[in-house]
Amino acid sequence: MDKSKELYYYSLLEDMTDMMNDPDNFDRDAFIRILTRFAELFNVSKGVTEFYMSLTDEKNGYGEVLIDYDNGHGDKEIVKRRIVAKSGVVMKCTFYAAADSPELPTEDLKKLDLIARMILGLVSRNRLIGVVEKLGFTDGQGYPNYRTFLRYLQNVNSEGTLGGRVAFKYNLRHFGLVNQDVGRTVGDVVMRNHFELISSIVGNHGIVCRMGGDNFIGILDKKDLESLLAALSGVPVVYDNGNLKRVMVRSSVGVFELPDPYRFEDPDDIMDILMPAASIAKNGSGDSIVFADEKLLKMKHNSMMVQKNFPKALAENEFFPYYQPQVDITTGRTVGAEALCRWKKDGRLIMPGQFIPVLEQSTDICLLDFYMLDAVCRDIRRWMDEGSPIVRISVNMSRKHLIDVDFVEHLTSIIDRRQIPRDYIEIEFTETVDNAGFGELKQVVEKLRSVGIYTSVDDFGAGYTALALLSDIPWNIIKIDRSFLPEQGKNDTANLLPIMKHIAQIADELGMSTVVEGVETEEHVKIMRENNCRIAQGFFYHRPMPVTDFEELLLEETS
Ligand code: C2E
Ligand code: MG
Ligand code: MG
């Protein structure tokens, strides 16, 4: 290549570099002009760039092929560059020459190769923006993803047009069963068709995206909400156009109607309200459509307060037991008591209903339970030291403990550390609706029994009790749930009474005692007598009380 050609080559190269450094203003025509000049310089007859999203696409020839230059003089391949990017994207650039053209000197081939690499650099820059878009904003199956949703939210938020719209999140109910029934592939078709249907309801004034699995999230105009909810509450979805095969798809959905006007600081402002509603819709026993309202907001607020304050509150001894006496109805005397947790925060007493369910969501509840047991042991130790009257105290333990293999050891170490006779302590576990952890529960109760600690099953009969809970687990005490007793003025539990009678009988035969919870009236006491139940815990006798009141009560009864 002579000197002047060489200079020309470098000036073209410079133009191309400038172009690469300014990808935002990429001008394809100018690019082709430079390429044409290169081609003439090296007698190239044709330049082709190819772009594939993946190796498989390349193999199947499914990609984009651009002929950047072609003078029609032949296709003898002279230079070929192929790049496989980390993302899996494949790019190729090939130069051809006329079949009868002389071989190019190595020097020139190298120069051409440099051009090919620069072209690919440029292509990758421009095309990768598109790829990133595609990879980043859709999921593996091509559904717009959560990021697409967030981007949409940000956009409408900055336009200021969010106010008055509706945010929704839904879950396809029992979609696993649909997959089982029709197979996964057809299941995918069902999901896709369902998605298309919902998308068509949402139309251009909103968006629906998939969050993963069978969870979807979106925004739509208030006027379309009714149609959306109608479709989500159950709609037949066709999955085989020919045969008109259909399957019913029902969803659970959380709905948040945005105030008007509305603007967020952070998209989480919406998620924080929408997600609890969706999760109640999905997991709650009630309605499958749940609107985020004041009450829900308060719940959310409360649970954040609890989670945030718990560690400090525990460290600063803000929790302590109230004691509720258990009374022998034949003598009227206190024979035991249940320790019930109270939280004194900023001079206010917080009831367990407000914090136990929140703590139950993590293992924080276990810390609280052990803390309570220790607090009870402290009280008993003091009574022992002072020679005060003492009754057995029952302490509630969450089922969360059951996964702790050293639970019983942990428990006995707390009791033993204060040298409390173990039979002063009773441990309550609630009966739950499912029988998850039944084996663990059985083991723990057996172990506790073997080390001399009493056990009771709490709220018995409140859920769908399995009788195996009684026959297979050696409880000392059954605490019969208060739902067996009629509420004042109502007689809606009449048909439960025979069951209560039988529970008492079974307990007796199995050598267990019973405590009836929620005894509030004279009538309740009468029912207890008729059913041979002897120990009552309820407001009729005593409400839960501070330890000093409890000590006084025991003293009075013994004097
Ligand atoms: P629980 O273990 O079933 O405790 C009995 C609950 O019924 C107590 O509510 C008690 O105040 C209430 N109660 C007693 N007699 C009557 C009555 O005659 N009528 C009515 N309507 N209610 C009565 P509390 O103290 O609000 O505790 C609620 C629940 O919180 C407890 O139910 C227990 O499940 C849980 N809890 C309390 N303390 C602890 C604890 O330290 N650890 C754990 N894991 N749970 C606790
Ligand atoms: Mg209890
Ligand atoms: Mg109870």
Coordinates of C-alpha atoms and ligand atoms in Angstrom, one line a residue:
M1 CA 0.0 0.0 0.0
D2 CA 1.5 3.3 -1.0
K3 CA 2.0 6.2 1.3
S4 CA -1.0 8.2 0.1
K5 CA -3.3 5.2 0.3
E6 CA -2.0 4.5 3.8
L7 CA -2.8 8.1 4.9
Y8 CA -6.2 7.8 3.4
Y9 CA -6.7 4.6 5.4
Y10 CA -5.8 6.3 8.6
S11 CA -8.0 9.2 8.0
L12 CA -11.0 6.9 7.4
L13 CA -10.0 5.0 10.5
E14 CA -10.1 8.3 12.4
D15 CA -13.6 9.1 11.1
M16 CA -14.8 5.6 12.2
T17 CA -13.2 6.1 15.7
D18 CA -15.0 9.5 16.0
M19 CA -18.2 7.7 15.2
M20 CA -17.6 5.1 17.8
N21 CA -17.0 7.7 20.5
D22 CA -20.3 9.3 19.9
P23 CA -22.7 6.4 19.8
D24 CA -25.7 8.6 20.7
N25 CA -25.5 10.3 17.4
F26 CA -24.9 7.3 15.3
D27 CA -25.6 7.9 11.7
R28 CA -26.0 4.8 9.7
D29 CA -25.6 6.5 6.3
A30 CA -22.4 8.1 7.3
F31 CA -21.2 4.8 8.6
I32 CA -22.0 3.1 5.3
R33 CA -20.2 5.9 3.4
I34 CA -17.0 5.2 5.4
L35 CA -17.4 1.5 4.8
T36 CA -17.8 2.0 1.1
R37 CA -14.5 3.9 1.0
F38 CA -12.7 1.2 3.0
A39 CA -14.2 -1.4 0.6
E40 CA -12.9 0.5 -2.4
L41 CA -9.5 0.9 -0.8
F42 CA -9.1 -2.9 -0.3
N43 CA -11.1 -4.1 -3.3
V44 CA -13.7 -5.6 -1.0
S45 CA -16.8 -6.6 -2.9
K46 CA -19.2 -7.1 0.0
G47 CA -19.3 -6.5 3.8
V48 CA -21.8 -8.3 6.0
T49 CA -22.5 -8.0 9.7
E50 CA -24.6 -10.6 11.6
F51 CA -26.1 -10.4 15.0
Y52 CA -27.5 -13.3 17.1
M53 CA -29.0 -13.3 20.6
S54 CA -27.4 -16.6 21.4
L55 CA -25.4 -19.5 20.1
T56 CA -28.5 -21.5 19.5
D57 CA -30.0 -18.6 17.5
E58 CA -26.8 -18.5 15.5
K59 CA -27.0 -22.2 14.8
N60 CA -30.6 -21.9 13.7
G61 CA -29.8 -18.9 11.6
Y62 CA -32.3 -16.8 13.7
G63 CA -30.8 -13.4 13.9
E64 CA -30.1 -10.2 12.1
V65 CA -28.0 -10.1 8.9
L66 CA -27.1 -6.7 7.5
I67 CA -25.3 -6.3 4.2
D68 CA -23.5 -3.1 4.7
Y69 CA -21.9 -2.9 1.3
D70 CA -22.2 -5.0 -1.9
N71 CA -20.9 -4.0 -5.3
G72 CA -22.1 -7.3 -6.8
H73 CA -18.6 -8.4 -7.8
G74 CA -18.4 -11.7 -6.0
D75 CA -18.2 -13.5 -2.6
K76 CA -14.8 -15.0 -1.9
E77 CA -14.5 -14.7 1.8
I78 CA -11.3 -12.9 2.7
V79 CA -11.7 -11.7 6.3
K80 CA -14.0 -13.1 9.0
R81 CA -14.4 -11.9 12.6
R82 CA -16.7 -13.6 15.1
I83 CA -17.2 -12.4 18.6
V84 CA -19.2 -14.2 21.4
A85 CA -19.9 -11.7 24.1
K86 CA -20.2 -12.7 27.8
S87 CA -23.9 -12.2 27.6
G88 CA -24.0 -15.0 25.0
V89 CA -24.7 -12.7 22.1
V90 CA -22.9 -13.6 18.8
M91 CA -21.7 -11.0 16.3
K92 CA -19.9 -11.6 13.0
C93 CA -18.4 -9.4 10.4
T94 CA -17.3 -10.8 7.0
F95 CA -15.6 -9.2 4.0
Y96 CA -15.7 -10.7 0.5
A97 CA -13.8 -10.0 -2.7
A98 CA -14.3 -10.9 -6.3
A99 CA -13.4 -14.6 -7.0
D100 CA -10.7 -13.7 -9.5
S101 CA -9.1 -10.9 -7.4
P102 CA -5.5 -11.3 -6.3
E103 CA -4.6 -12.3 -2.8
L104 CA -4.3 -9.3 -0.4
P105 CA -0.9 -8.9 1.3
T106 CA -1.0 -9.9 5.0
E107 CA -0.5 -6.2 6.0
D108 CA -3.8 -5.4 4.3
L109 CA -5.6 -8.3 5.7
K110 CA -4.6 -7.2 9.2
K111 CA -5.9 -3.7 8.4
L112 CA -9.2 -5.1 7.2
D113 CA -9.4 -7.3 10.3
L114 CA -9.0 -4.2 12.4
I115 CA -11.9 -2.6 10.5
A116 CA -14.0 -5.7 11.1
R117 CA -13.3 -5.5 14.8
M118 CA -14.2 -1.8 14.9
I119 CA -17.5 -2.5 13.1
L120 CA -18.4 -5.2 15.6
G121 CA -17.5 -2.8 18.4
L122 CA -20.0 -0.3 17.0
V123 CA -22.6 -2.9 16.3
S124 CA -22.4 -4.4 19.8
R125 CA -22.7 -0.9 21.3
N126 CA -25.8 -0.1 19.4
R127 CA -27.4 -3.5 19.5
L128 CA -26.5 -4.2 23.0
I129 CA -28.7 -1.4 24.2
G130 CA -31.6 -3.3 22.6
V131 CA -30.4 -6.5 24.1
V132 CA -30.0 -5.1 27.5
E133 CA -33.6 -3.8 27.1
K134 CA -34.8 -7.2 26.2
L135 CA -32.9 -9.1 28.8
G136 CA -33.4 -6.6 31.6
F137 CA -37.0 -5.9 31.1
T138 CA -38.5 -9.2 30.2
D139 CA -38.2 -12.6 32.0
G140 CA -37.1 -15.9 30.5
Q141 CA -40.5 -16.4 29.0
G142 CA -40.8 -13.0 27.5
Y143 CA -43.2 -11.5 30.0
P144 CA -42.5 -7.9 31.0
N145 CA -40.9 -8.1 34.4
Y146 CA -40.9 -6.2 37.6
R147 CA -38.3 -3.8 36.4
T148 CA -40.6 -2.9 33.5
F149 CA -43.3 -2.2 36.1
L150 CA -41.0 0.0 38.2
R151 CA -39.9 1.9 35.1
Y152 CA -43.5 2.5 34.1
L153 CA -44.3 3.7 37.6
Q154 CA -41.4 6.1 37.6
N155 CA -42.5 7.5 34.3
V156 CA -46.1 8.1 35.1
N157 CA -45.1 9.4 38.5
S158 CA -42.9 12.0 36.9
E159 CA -45.7 12.9 34.5
G160 CA -47.9 13.3 37.5
T161 CA -50.6 11.1 36.2
L162 CA -50.6 8.4 38.8
G163 CA -53.4 9.9 40.9
G164 CA -56.7 8.1 40.7
R165 CA -55.3 5.0 39.2
V166 CA -55.3 1.6 40.7
A167 CA -52.3 -0.6 41.6
F168 CA -53.0 -4.3 41.8
K169 CA -51.1 -7.5 42.4
Y170 CA -52.5 -10.9 41.8
N171 CA -51.6 -14.5 42.1
L172 CA -53.1 -17.3 40.0
R173 CA -54.7 -19.7 42.5
H174 CA -53.7 -23.3 42.5
F175 CA -51.8 -22.9 39.2
G176 CA -49.8 -25.9 40.2
L177 CA -53.0 -28.0 39.9
V178 CA -53.6 -26.5 36.4
N179 CA -50.1 -27.6 35.4
Q180 CA -50.8 -31.0 36.9
D181 CA -54.0 -31.3 35.0
V182 CA -53.0 -30.2 31.5
G183 CA -49.2 -30.5 31.7
R184 CA -46.6 -27.8 32.0
T185 CA -46.4 -26.8 28.3
V186 CA -50.2 -26.3 28.1
G187 CA -50.0 -24.6 31.5
D188 CA -47.6 -22.1 30.0
V189 CA -50.2 -21.5 27.2
V190 CA -52.9 -21.0 29.8
M191 CA -50.8 -18.5 31.7
R192 CA -49.9 -16.7 28.5
N193 CA -53.6 -16.5 27.4
H194 CA -54.7 -15.4 30.8
F195 CA -52.0 -12.7 30.7
E196 CA -53.1 -11.5 27.3
L197 CA -56.7 -11.3 28.6
I198 CA -55.7 -9.2 31.6
S199 CA -53.4 -7.0 29.4
S200 CA -56.3 -6.3 27.1
I201 CA -58.5 -5.2 30.0
V202 CA -55.7 -2.9 31.2
G203 CA -55.2 -1.6 27.7
N204 CA -53.1 1.4 27.0
H205 CA -53.7 3.2 30.2
G206 CA -51.7 0.9 32.4
I207 CA -49.4 -2.1 32.5
V208 CA -49.3 -5.7 33.7
C209 CA -46.0 -7.4 34.5
R210 CA -45.0 -10.7 35.8
M211 CA -43.2 -10.7 39.1
G212 CA -42.1 -14.3 38.9
G213 CA -44.0 -17.7 39.1
D214 CA -47.7 -17.1 39.0
N215 CA -47.5 -13.6 40.5
F216 CA -48.4 -10.5 38.5
I217 CA -48.5 -6.8 39.2
G218 CA -49.9 -3.8 37.4
I219 CA -51.5 -0.4 37.2
L220 CA -54.7 0.4 35.5
D221 CA -57.4 3.1 35.1
K222 CA -60.1 3.2 37.7
K223 CA -62.8 2.8 35.1
D224 CA -61.4 -0.7 34.2
L225 CA -61.1 -1.9 37.7
E226 CA -64.5 -3.6 37.7
S227 CA -63.7 -5.6 34.6
L228 CA -60.3 -6.5 36.0
L229 CA -61.8 -7.9 39.2
A230 CA -64.5 -9.7 37.4
A231 CA -61.9 -11.5 35.3
L232 CA -59.5 -12.1 38.1
S233 CA -62.2 -13.7 40.3
G234 CA -62.5 -16.5 37.8
V235 CA -62.4 -16.8 34.1
P236 CA -62.4 -19.7 31.7
V237 CA -59.2 -19.6 29.6
V238 CA -59.0 -21.4 26.3
Y239 CA -55.9 -23.3 25.7
D240 CA -56.7 -25.1 22.5
N241 CA -58.4 -23.0 19.9
G242 CA -59.4 -25.9 17.7
N243 CA -61.1 -28.0 20.4
L244 CA -62.2 -25.1 22.6
K245 CA -60.7 -26.7 25.6
R246 CA -61.0 -24.4 28.6
V247 CA -59.7 -24.3 32.1
M248 CA -61.0 -22.0 34.9
V249 CA -58.4 -19.6 36.3
R250 CA -59.1 -17.9 39.6
S251 CA -56.8 -15.4 41.2
S252 CA -56.3 -13.7 44.6
V253 CA -55.7 -10.0 44.3
G254 CA -54.6 -7.1 46.4
V255 CA -55.9 -3.7 45.3
F256 CA -54.6 -0.2 46.2
E257 CA -56.7 2.7 44.8
L258 CA -54.2 5.6 44.7
P259 CA -55.5 8.9 46.0
D260 CA -55.9 11.7 43.5
P261 CA -53.6 13.5 43.2
Y262 CA -50.8 11.1 44.1
R263 CA -47.1 11.2 43.8
F264 CA -44.6 8.9 45.5
E265 CA -41.1 9.6 46.8
D266 CA -40.2 6.0 46.3
P267 CA -42.1 3.2 44.5
D268 CA -41.9 1.2 47.7
D269 CA -44.5 3.6 49.1
I270 CA -47.0 1.8 46.8
M271 CA -45.5 -1.7 47.3
D272 CA -45.6 -1.3 51.1
I273 CA -49.3 -0.9 50.9
L274 CA -50.1 -3.2 48.0
M275 CA -48.1 -6.2 49.1
P276 CA -49.8 -6.8 52.5
A277 CA -53.2 -6.6 50.8
A278 CA -52.1 -9.1 48.2
S279 CA -50.6 -11.4 50.8
I280 CA -53.8 -11.4 52.9
A281 CA -55.8 -12.1 49.7
K282 CA -53.6 -15.0 49.0
N283 CA -53.0 -16.5 52.4
G284 CA -56.0 -15.3 54.4
S285 CA -59.0 -17.4 54.9
G286 CA -61.4 -14.8 53.7
D287 CA -62.0 -12.9 50.5
S288 CA -59.7 -13.4 47.5
I289 CA -60.0 -9.7 46.7
V290 CA -58.5 -7.4 49.4
F291 CA -58.5 -3.7 49.2
A292 CA -55.7 -1.9 50.9
D293 CA -57.5 0.4 53.4
E294 CA -56.9 2.3 56.6
K295 CA -57.0 -0.8 58.8
L296 CA -54.4 -2.6 56.7
L297 CA -52.2 0.5 56.7
K298 CA -52.5 0.5 60.5
M299 CA -51.6 -3.2 60.7
K300 CA -48.6 -2.6 58.5
H301 CA -47.5 0.4 60.5
N302 CA -47.9 -1.6 63.8
S303 CA -45.9 -4.5 62.5
M304 CA -43.1 -2.2 61.5
M305 CA -43.1 -0.5 64.9
V306 CA -42.9 -3.8 66.6
Q307 CA -40.1 -5.2 64.5
K308 CA -38.1 -2.0 64.9
N309 CA -38.5 -1.6 68.6
F310 CA -38.4 -5.3 69.7
P311 CA -34.6 -5.7 70.3
K312 CA -34.3 -2.6 72.4
A313 CA -37.5 -3.3 74.3
L314 CA -36.2 -6.7 75.2
A315 CA -32.8 -5.4 76.3
E316 CA -34.5 -2.8 78.4
N317 CA -36.9 -5.2 80.1
E318 CA -40.1 -3.6 78.8
F319 CA -41.8 -7.0 78.7
F320 CA -43.2 -8.7 81.8
P321 CA -45.8 -11.2 82.8
Y322 CA -49.3 -10.6 84.0
Y323 CA -50.8 -13.6 85.8
Q324 CA -54.2 -15.0 85.2
P325 CA -55.4 -17.4 88.0
Q326 CA -56.8 -20.8 87.2
V327 CA -59.6 -21.6 89.6
D328 CA -61.0 -24.8 91.0
I329 CA -64.8 -24.1 90.6
T330 CA -65.7 -26.4 93.4
T331 CA -63.6 -24.5 96.0
G332 CA -63.2 -21.1 94.3
R333 CA -59.4 -21.3 95.0
T334 CA -56.5 -20.6 92.7
V335 CA -54.7 -23.8 91.7
G336 CA -52.5 -22.4 89.0
A337 CA -52.0 -19.4 86.7
E338 CA -51.0 -18.5 83.2
A339 CA -48.3 -16.0 82.5
L340 CA -49.4 -13.6 79.8
C341 CA -47.0 -11.2 78.3
R342 CA -47.5 -7.4 78.5
W343 CA -45.3 -4.7 77.0
K344 CA -45.0 -1.4 78.7
K345 CA -43.9 1.1 76.1
D346 CA -43.7 4.8 76.9
G347 CA -46.0 4.3 79.9
R348 CA -48.6 2.5 77.8
L349 CA -49.5 -1.1 78.2
I350 CA -49.5 -3.0 74.9
M351 CA -51.5 -6.3 74.6
P352 CA -50.0 -9.4 73.1
G353 CA -52.5 -9.4 70.2
Q354 CA -50.5 -6.4 68.9
F355 CA -47.0 -7.8 69.0
I356 CA -47.1 -11.7 69.3
P357 CA -48.4 -12.3 65.7
V358 CA -45.7 -9.9 64.4
L359 CA -42.9 -11.6 66.4
E360 CA -44.3 -15.0 65.2
Q361 CA -43.2 -14.1 61.7
S362 CA -39.6 -14.4 62.7
T363 CA -37.8 -16.3 65.4
D364 CA -38.0 -13.2 67.6
I365 CA -40.9 -14.9 69.3
C366 CA -38.5 -17.5 70.7
L367 CA -36.4 -14.8 72.3
L368 CA -39.5 -13.3 73.9
D369 CA -40.7 -16.7 75.1
F370 CA -37.4 -17.6 76.8
Y371 CA -37.4 -14.1 78.3
M372 CA -40.9 -14.6 79.7
L373 CA -40.0 -18.0 81.1
D374 CA -37.0 -16.5 82.9
A375 CA -39.2 -13.7 84.2
V376 CA -41.6 -16.2 85.6
C377 CA -38.7 -18.2 87.2
R378 CA -37.5 -15.0 88.8
D379 CA -40.9 -14.5 90.4
I380 CA -41.2 -18.1 91.6
R381 CA -37.6 -17.9 93.0
R382 CA -38.6 -14.8 95.0
W383 CA -41.8 -16.5 96.3
M384 CA -39.7 -19.5 97.3
D385 CA -37.2 -17.3 99.1
E386 CA -39.9 -15.3 100.8
G387 CA -41.9 -18.3 101.8
S388 CA -44.9 -17.1 99.9
P389 CA -47.6 -19.4 98.6
I390 CA -46.9 -20.8 95.1
V391 CA -48.9 -22.4 92.4
R392 CA -47.8 -23.9 89.1
I393 CA -47.3 -21.3 86.4
S394 CA -47.9 -22.0 82.7
V395 CA -45.9 -20.2 80.1
N396 CA -46.8 -20.0 76.4
M397 CA -44.3 -21.2 73.9
S398 CA -44.6 -20.6 70.2
R399 CA -44.5 -23.6 67.8
K400 CA -41.5 -21.8 66.2
H401 CA -39.4 -23.5 68.9
L402 CA -40.0 -26.9 67.5
I403 CA -37.3 -26.5 64.9
D404 CA -34.7 -25.9 67.6
V405 CA -33.2 -29.3 68.4
D406 CA -31.9 -28.1 71.7
F407 CA -35.2 -26.5 72.8
V408 CA -35.8 -28.7 75.8
E409 CA -32.2 -28.3 77.0
H410 CA -32.4 -24.6 76.6
L411 CA -35.7 -24.6 78.6
T412 CA -34.5 -26.7 81.5
S413 CA -31.3 -24.7 81.8
I414 CA -33.4 -21.5 82.4
I415 CA -35.4 -23.3 85.0
D416 CA -32.5 -25.0 86.7
R417 CA -30.4 -21.9 86.8
R418 CA -32.8 -20.4 89.3
Q419 CA -33.2 -23.8 91.1
I420 CA -36.9 -24.0 90.5
P421 CA -38.6 -27.4 91.0
R422 CA -39.5 -28.3 87.4
D423 CA -43.1 -29.2 88.3
Y424 CA -43.8 -25.5 89.1
I425 CA -43.6 -24.9 85.4
E426 CA -46.1 -25.8 82.7
I427 CA -45.4 -25.2 79.0
E428 CA -48.3 -24.4 76.6
F429 CA -48.3 -25.1 72.9
T430 CA -51.2 -24.0 70.8
E431 CA -53.0 -26.5 68.7
T432 CA -52.7 -25.3 65.1
V433 CA -54.9 -25.9 62.1
D434 CA -52.5 -28.0 60.1
N435 CA -50.5 -30.9 61.5
A436 CA -47.2 -29.6 60.3
G437 CA -44.5 -30.4 62.9
F438 CA -46.7 -33.0 64.6
G439 CA -43.7 -35.4 65.0
E440 CA -41.5 -32.6 66.5
L441 CA -44.3 -31.6 68.8
K442 CA -44.8 -35.1 70.1
Q443 CA -41.1 -35.5 70.7
V444 CA -40.8 -32.3 72.6
V445 CA -43.8 -33.0 74.8
E446 CA -42.5 -36.5 75.6
K447 CA -39.1 -35.0 76.4
L448 CA -40.6 -32.3 78.6
R449 CA -42.6 -34.9 80.4
S450 CA -39.6 -37.1 81.0
V451 CA -37.7 -34.2 82.6
G452 CA -40.6 -33.4 84.9
I453 CA -42.0 -30.3 83.2
Y454 CA -45.8 -30.1 82.7
T455 CA -47.3 -29.5 79.3
S456 CA -50.6 -28.3 78.0
V457 CA -52.3 -28.0 74.7
D458 CA -53.7 -24.4 74.4
D459 CA -56.9 -23.3 72.6
F460 CA -57.9 -26.9 72.0
G461 CA -60.8 -27.2 69.6
A462 CA -60.2 -23.7 68.1
G463 CA -58.9 -25.2 64.8
Y464 CA -59.6 -28.4 63.0
T465 CA -58.4 -30.5 65.8
A466 CA -57.1 -33.9 65.0
L467 CA -57.8 -36.3 67.8
A468 CA -54.3 -37.8 67.3
L469 CA -53.2 -34.6 69.1
L470 CA -54.7 -36.1 72.2
S471 CA -54.2 -39.8 71.7
D472 CA -50.6 -39.6 70.5
I473 CA -49.1 -36.9 72.6
P474 CA -48.8 -37.3 76.4
W475 CA -50.1 -33.8 77.6
N476 CA -50.7 -33.2 81.2
I477 CA -53.4 -30.7 80.6
I478 CA -55.9 -29.8 77.8
K479 CA -57.0 -26.2 77.7
I480 CA -60.4 -26.2 76.1
D481 CA -60.9 -23.2 73.9
R482 CA -63.4 -20.6 74.8
S483 CA -65.2 -21.0 71.5
F484 CA -67.1 -23.9 73.1
L485 CA -68.8 -21.6 75.5
P486 CA -71.8 -19.7 74.4
E487 CA -71.4 -15.9 74.0
Q488 CA -73.7 -13.9 76.2
G489 CA -77.1 -13.5 74.6
K490 CA -76.4 -16.0 71.9
N491 CA -77.0 -19.7 71.8
D492 CA -74.9 -20.5 68.7
T493 CA -72.6 -23.0 70.4
A494 CA -75.3 -25.3 71.7
N495 CA -74.2 -28.1 69.3
L496 CA -70.6 -27.8 70.5
L497 CA -71.5 -28.7 74.1
P498 CA -71.7 -32.4 73.5
I499 CA -68.3 -32.2 71.9
M500 CA -67.0 -30.4 75.0
K501 CA -68.4 -33.1 77.1
H502 CA -66.6 -35.8 75.1
I503 CA -63.3 -33.9 75.2
A504 CA -63.6 -33.8 79.0
Q505 CA -64.4 -37.5 79.0
I506 CA -61.5 -38.4 76.7
A507 CA -59.1 -36.3 78.7
D508 CA -60.2 -38.0 81.9
E509 CA -59.7 -41.4 80.4
L510 CA -56.3 -40.5 79.0
G511 CA -55.3 -39.3 82.5
M512 CA -55.1 -35.6 81.4
S513 CA -56.8 -32.7 83.3
T514 CA -58.7 -29.9 81.6
V515 CA -58.8 -26.2 82.0
V516 CA -61.7 -24.3 80.4
E517 CA -60.7 -21.0 79.0
G518 CA -62.8 -17.8 78.7
V519 CA -65.2 -18.5 81.6
E520 CA -67.0 -15.3 81.8
T521 CA -70.4 -15.9 83.4
E522 CA -72.3 -17.9 86.0
E523 CA -73.8 -19.8 83.1
H524 CA -70.4 -20.9 81.8
V525 CA -69.6 -22.2 85.3
K526 CA -72.8 -24.2 85.2
I527 CA -71.9 -25.7 81.8
M528 CA -68.5 -26.7 83.3
R529 CA -70.2 -28.4 86.2
E530 CA -72.6 -30.3 83.8
N531 CA -69.6 -31.5 81.8
N532 CA -67.4 -32.5 84.7
C533 CA -64.8 -29.8 84.1
R534 CA -63.2 -28.4 87.2
I535 CA -60.6 -25.8 86.5
A536 CA -61.6 -22.5 85.0
Q537 CA -59.6 -19.6 83.6
G538 CA -61.6 -16.5 82.8
F539 CA -62.8 -13.1 83.5
F540 CA -65.7 -14.5 85.7
Y541 CA -63.0 -15.2 88.3
H542 CA -60.0 -13.1 87.5
R543 CA -58.6 -11.1 84.7
P544 CA -54.8 -11.3 84.1
M545 CA -53.2 -9.1 86.8
P546 CA -49.8 -7.6 87.7
V547 CA -47.6 -9.8 89.8
T548 CA -48.2 -7.8 93.1
D549 CA -51.9 -8.3 92.8
F550 CA -51.4 -12.0 92.1
E551 CA -49.2 -12.4 95.2
E552 CA -51.8 -10.6 97.3
L553 CA -54.5 -12.9 96.0
L554 CA -52.6 -16.0 96.8
L555 CA -51.8 -14.7 100.3
E556 CA -55.5 -13.9 100.9
E557 CA -56.6 -17.4 99.9
T558 CA -54.1 -19.1 102.2
S559 CA -54.7 -17.0 105.3
Ligands
C2E1 P1 -53.8 -17.6 75.3 O1 -52.6 -18.3 75.6 O2 -55.0 -18.5 74.8 O3 -54.2 -16.8 76.6 C1 -55.5 -16.6 77.0 C2 -56.0 -15.3 76.5 O4 -57.4 -15.2 76.7 C3 -55.4 -14.1 77.2 O5 -55.3 -13.0 76.3 C4 -56.4 -13.8 78.3 O6 -56.4 -12.4 78.7 C5 -57.7 -14.0 77.5 N1 -58.8 -14.4 78.4 C6 -58.7 -15.0 79.6 N2 -59.9 -15.1 80.1 C7 -60.8 -14.6 79.3 C8 -62.2 -14.4 79.3 O7 -62.9 -14.8 80.2 N3 -62.8 -13.8 78.2 C9 -62.0 -13.4 77.2 N4 -62.7 -12.8 76.1 N5 -60.7 -13.5 77.1 C10 -60.1 -14.1 78.2 P2 -54.0 -12.1 76.1 O8 -53.3 -11.9 77.4 O9 -54.4 -10.9 75.3 O10 -53.1 -13.1 75.2 C11 -53.4 -13.4 73.9 C12 -52.6 -14.5 73.4 O11 -51.3 -14.1 73.2 C13 -52.5 -15.7 74.3 O12 -53.6 -16.5 74.2 C14 -51.2 -16.3 73.7 O13 -51.5 -17.1 72.6 C15 -50.4 -15.2 73.3 N6 -49.4 -14.9 74.3 C16 -49.4 -14.2 75.5 N7 -48.3 -14.2 76.1 C17 -47.4 -14.9 75.4 C18 -46.0 -15.3 75.5 O14 -45.3 -15.0 76.4 N8 -45.5 -16.1 74.5 C19 -46.3 -16.5 73.4 N9 -45.7 -17.3 72.5 N10 -47.6 -16.2 73.3 C20 -48.1 -15.4 74.2
MG2 MG -52.0 -19.8 76.6
MG3 MG -55.6 -20.1 75.2

